[in-house]
Short mmCIF file of C-alpha atoms in Angstrom, two decimals:
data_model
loop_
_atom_site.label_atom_id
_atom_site.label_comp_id
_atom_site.label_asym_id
_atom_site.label_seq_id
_atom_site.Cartn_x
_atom_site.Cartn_y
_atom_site.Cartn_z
CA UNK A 18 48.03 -58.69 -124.86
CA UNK A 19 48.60 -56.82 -121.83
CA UNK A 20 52.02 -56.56 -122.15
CA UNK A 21 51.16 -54.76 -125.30
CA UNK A 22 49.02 -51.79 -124.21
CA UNK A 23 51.28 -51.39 -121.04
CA UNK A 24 54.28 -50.92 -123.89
CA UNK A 25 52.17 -48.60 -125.90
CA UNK A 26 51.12 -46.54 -123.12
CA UNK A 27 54.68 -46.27 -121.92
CA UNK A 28 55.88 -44.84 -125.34
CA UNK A 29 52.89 -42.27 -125.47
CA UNK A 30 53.87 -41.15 -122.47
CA UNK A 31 57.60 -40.89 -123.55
CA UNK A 32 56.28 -39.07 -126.64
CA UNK A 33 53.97 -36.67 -124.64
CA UNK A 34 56.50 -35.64 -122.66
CA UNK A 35 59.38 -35.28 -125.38
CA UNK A 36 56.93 -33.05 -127.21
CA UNK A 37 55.93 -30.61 -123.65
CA UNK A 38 59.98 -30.62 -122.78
CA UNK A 39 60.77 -29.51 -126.44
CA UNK A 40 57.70 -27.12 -126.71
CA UNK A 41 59.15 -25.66 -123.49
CA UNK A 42 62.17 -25.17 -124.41
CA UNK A 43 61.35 -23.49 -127.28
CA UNK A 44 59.47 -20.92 -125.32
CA UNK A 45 62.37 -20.58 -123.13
CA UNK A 46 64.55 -19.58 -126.59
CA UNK A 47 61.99 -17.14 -127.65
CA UNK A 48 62.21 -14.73 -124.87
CA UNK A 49 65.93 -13.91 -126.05
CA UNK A 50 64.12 -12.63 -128.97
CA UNK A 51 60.40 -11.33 -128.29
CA UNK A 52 60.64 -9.21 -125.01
CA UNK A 53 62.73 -9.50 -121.83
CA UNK A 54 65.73 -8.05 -123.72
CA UNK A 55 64.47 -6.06 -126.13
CA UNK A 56 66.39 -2.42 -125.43
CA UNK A 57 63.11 -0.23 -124.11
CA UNK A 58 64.88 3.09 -125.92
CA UNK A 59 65.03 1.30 -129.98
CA UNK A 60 61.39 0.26 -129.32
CA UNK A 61 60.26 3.65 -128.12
CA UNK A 62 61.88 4.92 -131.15
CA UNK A 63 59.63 3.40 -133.67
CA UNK A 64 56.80 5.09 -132.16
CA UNK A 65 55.56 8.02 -133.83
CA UNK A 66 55.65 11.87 -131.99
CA UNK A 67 51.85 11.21 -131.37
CA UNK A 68 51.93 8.33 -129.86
CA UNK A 69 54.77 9.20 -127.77
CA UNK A 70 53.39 12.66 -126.77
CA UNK A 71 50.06 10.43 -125.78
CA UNK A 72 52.05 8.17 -123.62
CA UNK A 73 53.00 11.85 -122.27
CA UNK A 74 49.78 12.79 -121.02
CA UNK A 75 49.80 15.37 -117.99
CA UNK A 76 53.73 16.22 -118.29
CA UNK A 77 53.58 20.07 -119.59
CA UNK A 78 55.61 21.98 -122.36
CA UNK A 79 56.08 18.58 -124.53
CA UNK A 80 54.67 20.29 -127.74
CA UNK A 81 58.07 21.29 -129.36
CA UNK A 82 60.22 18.17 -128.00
CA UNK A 83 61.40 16.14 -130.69
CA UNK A 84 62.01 12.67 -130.95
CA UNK A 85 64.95 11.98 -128.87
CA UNK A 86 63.44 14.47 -126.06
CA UNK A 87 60.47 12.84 -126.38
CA UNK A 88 61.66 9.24 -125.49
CA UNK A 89 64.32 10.07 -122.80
CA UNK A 90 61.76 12.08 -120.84
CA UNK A 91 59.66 8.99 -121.17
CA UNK A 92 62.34 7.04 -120.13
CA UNK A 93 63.04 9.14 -116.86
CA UNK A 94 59.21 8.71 -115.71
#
Protein backbone atom coordinates (compact mmCIF):
# COMPACT_ATOMS: atom_id res chain seq x y z
CA UNK A 1 0.00 0.00 0.00
CA UNK A 2 2.68 2.34 0.59
CA UNK A 3 4.56 1.51 -2.18
CA UNK A 4 1.53 2.60 -4.04
CA UNK A 5 0.97 6.24 -3.02
CA UNK A 6 4.85 6.77 -3.01
CA UNK A 7 4.49 5.60 -6.98
CA UNK A 8 1.55 7.83 -7.50
CA UNK A 9 3.02 10.75 -5.95
CA UNK A 10 6.18 10.28 -7.95
CA UNK A 11 4.23 10.37 -11.32
CA UNK A 12 2.20 13.57 -10.22
CA UNK A 13 5.12 15.09 -9.65
CA UNK A 14 6.61 13.97 -13.08
CA UNK A 15 3.33 15.24 -14.59
CA UNK A 16 3.40 18.64 -12.69
CA UNK A 17 6.50 19.36 -13.80
CA UNK A 18 6.17 18.16 -17.58
CA UNK A 19 3.16 20.46 -17.70
CA UNK A 20 5.26 23.91 -15.89
CA UNK A 21 8.48 22.95 -18.33
CA UNK A 22 6.08 22.81 -21.42
CA UNK A 23 3.91 25.82 -20.28
CA UNK A 24 7.30 27.59 -20.05
CA UNK A 25 8.45 26.92 -22.96
CA UNK A 26 5.66 27.97 -24.65
CA UNK A 27 5.96 31.39 -23.17
CA UNK A 28 9.47 31.43 -24.15
CA UNK A 29 8.12 30.83 -28.09
CA UNK A 30 5.64 33.55 -27.78
CA UNK A 31 7.89 36.42 -27.28
CA UNK A 32 9.27 35.80 -30.97
CA UNK A 33 5.83 36.75 -31.82
CA UNK A 34 4.01 39.20 -29.24
CA UNK A 35 6.68 41.93 -28.36
CA UNK A 36 10.47 41.87 -27.95
CA UNK A 37 10.85 41.86 -31.77
CA UNK A 38 8.13 43.44 -33.00
CA UNK A 39 9.80 46.42 -35.39
CA UNK A 40 8.72 49.73 -33.11
CA UNK A 41 8.35 51.81 -36.71
CA UNK A 42 5.31 49.06 -38.44
CA UNK A 43 3.57 49.33 -35.02
CA UNK A 44 3.73 53.10 -34.83
CA UNK A 45 2.35 53.01 -38.22
CA UNK A 46 -0.99 51.62 -37.44
CA UNK A 47 -1.61 54.38 -35.18
CA UNK A 48 -3.76 57.01 -36.37
CA UNK A 49 -2.35 61.01 -36.87
CA UNK A 50 -4.22 61.66 -33.50
CA UNK A 51 -2.93 59.36 -31.59
CA UNK A 52 0.45 59.89 -32.79
CA UNK A 53 0.30 63.73 -32.56
CA UNK A 54 -0.96 62.89 -28.73
CA UNK A 55 2.01 60.79 -28.06
CA UNK A 56 3.58 64.26 -29.41
CA UNK A 57 2.52 66.38 -26.72
CA UNK A 58 4.85 69.53 -26.00
CA UNK A 59 7.05 69.10 -29.35
CA UNK A 60 5.85 72.36 -31.47
CA UNK A 61 4.92 72.82 -35.27
CA UNK A 62 3.60 68.99 -35.52
CA UNK A 63 0.17 70.15 -36.99
CA UNK A 64 1.01 69.67 -40.76
CA UNK A 65 3.48 66.53 -40.34
CA UNK A 66 2.16 63.62 -41.95
CA UNK A 67 2.42 60.17 -41.20
CA UNK A 68 5.89 59.22 -41.88
CA UNK A 69 7.09 62.67 -40.15
CA UNK A 70 5.02 61.96 -37.54
CA UNK A 71 6.53 58.52 -36.51
CA UNK A 72 10.28 59.20 -37.23
CA UNK A 73 10.17 62.31 -35.03
CA UNK A 74 8.67 59.98 -32.50
CA UNK A 75 11.19 57.67 -33.10
CA UNK A 76 14.14 60.25 -32.55
CA UNK A 77 12.65 61.26 -28.96
Amino acid sequence: MNLTTNADRVMMFCILASMAIFDAFSTLLSIFKKGVFVDQKSLLMQKTNRELKAMLVGVEKISKLNKKQLVDLILLS
